[in-house]
Amino acid sequence: MPSLNDYLLVSGLLFSIGLAGVVLRRNIIIVFMCLELMLSAANLTLVAFSRFNVADNGLPDYNGQMLVFFVITVAAAEVAVGLAIIVALYRARQTIHTDELVSLKG
């Protein structure tokens, strides 16, 4: 059975990959996906801490896992809005590379 340290290691690795993608990549869709990977890593950490925090009755504390459901719901709405902004940006500028998007003027 994986321990809390195993979950935290995987979460840290996922977060690092996401952070590297945000810093190094210039395609706005890949940057957006890397941000979602970082959010998923934070959710994994929250679930791991929730799973290994045992309550007085011997059962895991499910409050953290319920919070993750709310975070996933908000993230789904955020993805819809983010992709709509990216599509609108592409239609206006014909590019999705962050180097070519230097002004906010439409």
PDB file of C-alpha atoms in Angstrom:
ATOM      1  CA  MET A   1       0.000   0.000   0.000  1.00  0.00           C
ATOM      2  CA  PRO A   2       1.430   3.383  -0.952  1.00  0.00           C
ATOM      3  CA  SER A   3       2.339   5.668   1.909  1.00  0.00           C
ATOM      4  CA  LEU A   4       1.688   9.385   2.304  1.00  0.00           C
ATOM      5  CA  ASN A   5       5.242  10.097   1.191  1.00  0.00           C
ATOM      6  CA  ASP A   6       4.626   8.241  -2.076  1.00  0.00           C
ATOM      7  CA  TYR A   7       1.585  10.383  -2.807  1.00  0.00           C
ATOM      8  CA  LEU A   8       3.453  13.547  -1.938  1.00  0.00           C
ATOM      9  CA  LEU A   9       6.353  12.524  -4.155  1.00  0.00           C
ATOM     10  CA  VAL A  10       4.062  11.946  -7.133  1.00  0.00           C
ATOM     11  CA  SER A  11       2.231  15.184  -6.426  1.00  0.00           C
ATOM     12  CA  GLY A  12       5.483  17.134  -6.230  1.00  0.00           C
ATOM     13  CA  LEU A  13       6.647  15.554  -9.473  1.00  0.00           C
ATOM     14  CA  LEU A  14       3.399  16.459 -11.251  1.00  0.00           C
ATOM     15  CA  PHE A  15       3.551  19.988  -9.895  1.00  0.00           C
ATOM     16  CA  SER A  16       7.158  20.358 -11.049  1.00  0.00           C
ATOM     17  CA  ILE A  17       6.308  19.135 -14.548  1.00  0.00           C
ATOM     18  CA  GLY A  18       3.422  21.604 -14.695  1.00  0.00           C
ATOM     19  CA  LEU A  19       5.572  24.467 -13.450  1.00  0.00           C
ATOM     20  CA  ALA A  20       8.275  23.658 -15.999  1.00  0.00           C
ATOM     21  CA  GLY A  21       5.654  23.630 -18.737  1.00  0.00           C
ATOM     22  CA  VAL A  22       4.286  27.014 -17.698  1.00  0.00           C
ATOM     23  CA  VAL A  23       7.745  28.570 -17.544  1.00  0.00           C
ATOM     24  CA  LEU A  24       9.314  26.992 -20.615  1.00  0.00           C
ATOM     25  CA  ARG A  25       6.525  26.629 -23.181  1.00  0.00           C
ATOM     26  CA  ARG A  26       5.093  29.441 -25.304  1.00  0.00           C
ATOM     27  CA  ASN A  27       1.989  27.754 -26.718  1.00  0.00           C
ATOM     28  CA  ILE A  28      -0.926  29.096 -24.686  1.00  0.00           C
ATOM     29  CA  ILE A  29      -2.864  25.802 -24.844  1.00  0.00           C
ATOM     30  CA  ILE A  30       0.094  23.877 -23.431  1.00  0.00           C
ATOM     31  CA  VAL A  31       0.526  26.530 -20.732  1.00  0.00           C
ATOM     32  CA  PHE A  32      -3.154  26.128 -19.900  1.00  0.00           C
ATOM     33  CA  MET A  33      -2.821  22.327 -19.692  1.00  0.00           C
ATOM     34  CA  CYS A  34       0.234  22.686 -17.453  1.00  0.00           C
ATOM     35  CA  LEU A  35      -1.731  24.936 -15.118  1.00  0.00           C
ATOM     36  CA  GLU A  36      -4.397  22.234 -14.904  1.00  0.00           C
ATOM     37  CA  LEU A  37      -1.674  19.679 -14.141  1.00  0.00           C
ATOM     38  CA  MET A  38      -0.488  21.853 -11.267  1.00  0.00           C
ATOM     39  CA  LEU A  39      -4.066  22.068  -9.975  1.00  0.00           C
ATOM     40  CA  SER A  40      -4.410  18.291 -10.187  1.00  0.00           C
ATOM     41  CA  ALA A  41      -1.193  17.889  -8.219  1.00  0.00           C
ATOM     42  CA  ALA A  42      -2.594  20.115  -5.489  1.00  0.00           C
ATOM     43  CA  ASN A  43      -5.807  18.050  -5.493  1.00  0.00           C
ATOM     44  CA  LEU A  44      -3.791  14.840  -5.166  1.00  0.00           C
ATOM     45  CA  THR A  45      -1.992  16.287  -2.175  1.00  0.00           C
ATOM     46  CA  LEU A  46      -5.274  17.269  -0.573  1.00  0.00           C
ATOM     47  CA  VAL A  47      -6.755  13.797  -1.095  1.00  0.00           C
ATOM     48  CA  ALA A  48      -3.607  12.134   0.248  1.00  0.00           C
ATOM     49  CA  PHE A  49      -3.633  14.209   3.419  1.00  0.00           C
ATOM     50  CA  SER A  50      -7.350  13.553   3.794  1.00  0.00           C
ATOM     51  CA  ARG A  51      -6.867   9.824   3.319  1.00  0.00           C
ATOM     52  CA  PHE A  52      -4.094   9.512   5.881  1.00  0.00           C
ATOM     53  CA  ASN A  53      -5.741  11.751   8.487  1.00  0.00           C
ATOM     54  CA  VAL A  54      -7.710   9.233  10.532  1.00  0.00           C
ATOM     55  CA  ALA A  55     -10.574  10.523  12.696  1.00  0.00           C
ATOM     56  CA  ASP A  56     -11.367   9.358  16.207  1.00  0.00           C
ATOM     57  CA  ASN A  57     -13.697   6.622  14.938  1.00  0.00           C
ATOM     58  CA  GLY A  58     -10.918   5.033  12.844  1.00  0.00           C
ATOM     59  CA  LEU A  59     -12.227   6.205   9.468  1.00  0.00           C
ATOM     60  CA  PRO A  60     -10.407   8.590   7.163  1.00  0.00           C
ATOM     61  CA  ASP A  61     -11.442  12.227   7.302  1.00  0.00           C
ATOM     62  CA  TYR A  62     -13.425  12.799   4.115  1.00  0.00           C
ATOM     63  CA  ASN A  63     -13.649  16.588   4.379  1.00  0.00           C
ATOM     64  CA  GLY A  64     -10.570  17.068   2.194  1.00  0.00           C
ATOM     65  CA  GLN A  65     -11.950  14.760  -0.454  1.00  0.00           C
ATOM     66  CA  MET A  66     -15.226  16.675  -0.515  1.00  0.00           C
ATOM     67  CA  LEU A  67     -13.250  19.888  -0.963  1.00  0.00           C
ATOM     68  CA  VAL A  68     -11.531  18.304  -3.963  1.00  0.00           C
ATOM     69  CA  PHE A  69     -14.939  17.678  -5.570  1.00  0.00           C
ATOM     70  CA  PHE A  70     -15.725  21.385  -5.250  1.00  0.00           C
ATOM     71  CA  VAL A  71     -12.305  22.308  -6.630  1.00  0.00           C
ATOM     72  CA  ILE A  72     -12.829  19.981  -9.606  1.00  0.00           C
ATOM     73  CA  THR A  73     -16.219  21.592 -10.262  1.00  0.00           C
ATOM     74  CA  VAL A  74     -14.734  25.078 -10.207  1.00  0.00           C
ATOM     75  CA  ALA A  75     -11.829  23.876 -12.372  1.00  0.00           C
ATOM     76  CA  ALA A  76     -14.260  22.540 -14.976  1.00  0.00           C
ATOM     77  CA  ALA A  77     -15.907  25.953 -15.214  1.00  0.00           C
ATOM     78  CA  GLU A  78     -12.481  27.592 -15.341  1.00  0.00           C
ATOM     79  CA  VAL A  79     -11.439  25.331 -18.216  1.00  0.00           C
ATOM     80  CA  ALA A  80     -14.560  26.229 -20.184  1.00  0.00           C
ATOM     81  CA  VAL A  81     -13.941  29.949 -19.735  1.00  0.00           C
ATOM     82  CA  GLY A  82     -10.214  29.601 -20.419  1.00  0.00           C
ATOM     83  CA  LEU A  83     -10.714  27.664 -23.630  1.00  0.00           C
ATOM     84  CA  ALA A  84     -13.324  30.186 -24.772  1.00  0.00           C
ATOM     85  CA  ILE A  85     -10.824  32.982 -24.187  1.00  0.00           C
ATOM     86  CA  ILE A  86      -8.143  31.089 -26.099  1.00  0.00           C
ATOM     87  CA  VAL A  87     -10.484  30.482 -29.041  1.00  0.00           C
ATOM     88  CA  ALA A  88     -11.498  34.159 -29.067  1.00  0.00           C
ATOM     89  CA  LEU A  89      -7.847  35.168 -28.889  1.00  0.00           C
ATOM     90  CA  TYR A  90      -6.981  32.887 -31.785  1.00  0.00           C
ATOM     91  CA  ARG A  91      -9.805  34.283 -33.890  1.00  0.00           C
ATOM     92  CA  ALA A  92      -8.685  37.852 -33.202  1.00  0.00           C
ATOM     93  CA  ARG A  93      -4.916  37.384 -33.560  1.00  0.00           C
ATOM     94  CA  GLN A  94      -4.516  34.139 -35.565  1.00  0.00           C
ATOM     95  CA  THR A  95      -1.859  32.918 -33.120  1.00  0.00           C
ATOM     96  CA  ILE A  96      -1.651  31.136 -29.787  1.00  0.00           C
ATOM     97  CA  HIS A  97       2.021  31.767 -29.057  1.00  0.00           C
ATOM     98  CA  THR A  98       2.617  34.006 -26.078  1.00  0.00           C
ATOM     99  CA  ASP A  99       5.661  35.651 -27.671  1.00  0.00           C
ATOM    100  CA  GLU A 100       3.494  37.119 -30.426  1.00  0.00           C
ATOM    101  CA  LEU A 101       0.812  38.383 -28.024  1.00  0.00           C
ATOM    102  CA  VAL A 102       2.484  41.512 -26.749  1.00  0.00           C
ATOM    103  CA  SER A 103      -0.456  43.857 -26.335  1.00  0.00           C
ATOM    104  CA  LEU A 104      -3.943  43.584 -24.890  1.00  0.00           C
ATOM    105  CA  LYS A 105      -5.380  45.946 -27.468  1.00  0.00           C
ATOM    106  CA  GLY A 106      -8.013  44.347 -29.701  1.00  0.00           C
TER     107      GLY A 106
END
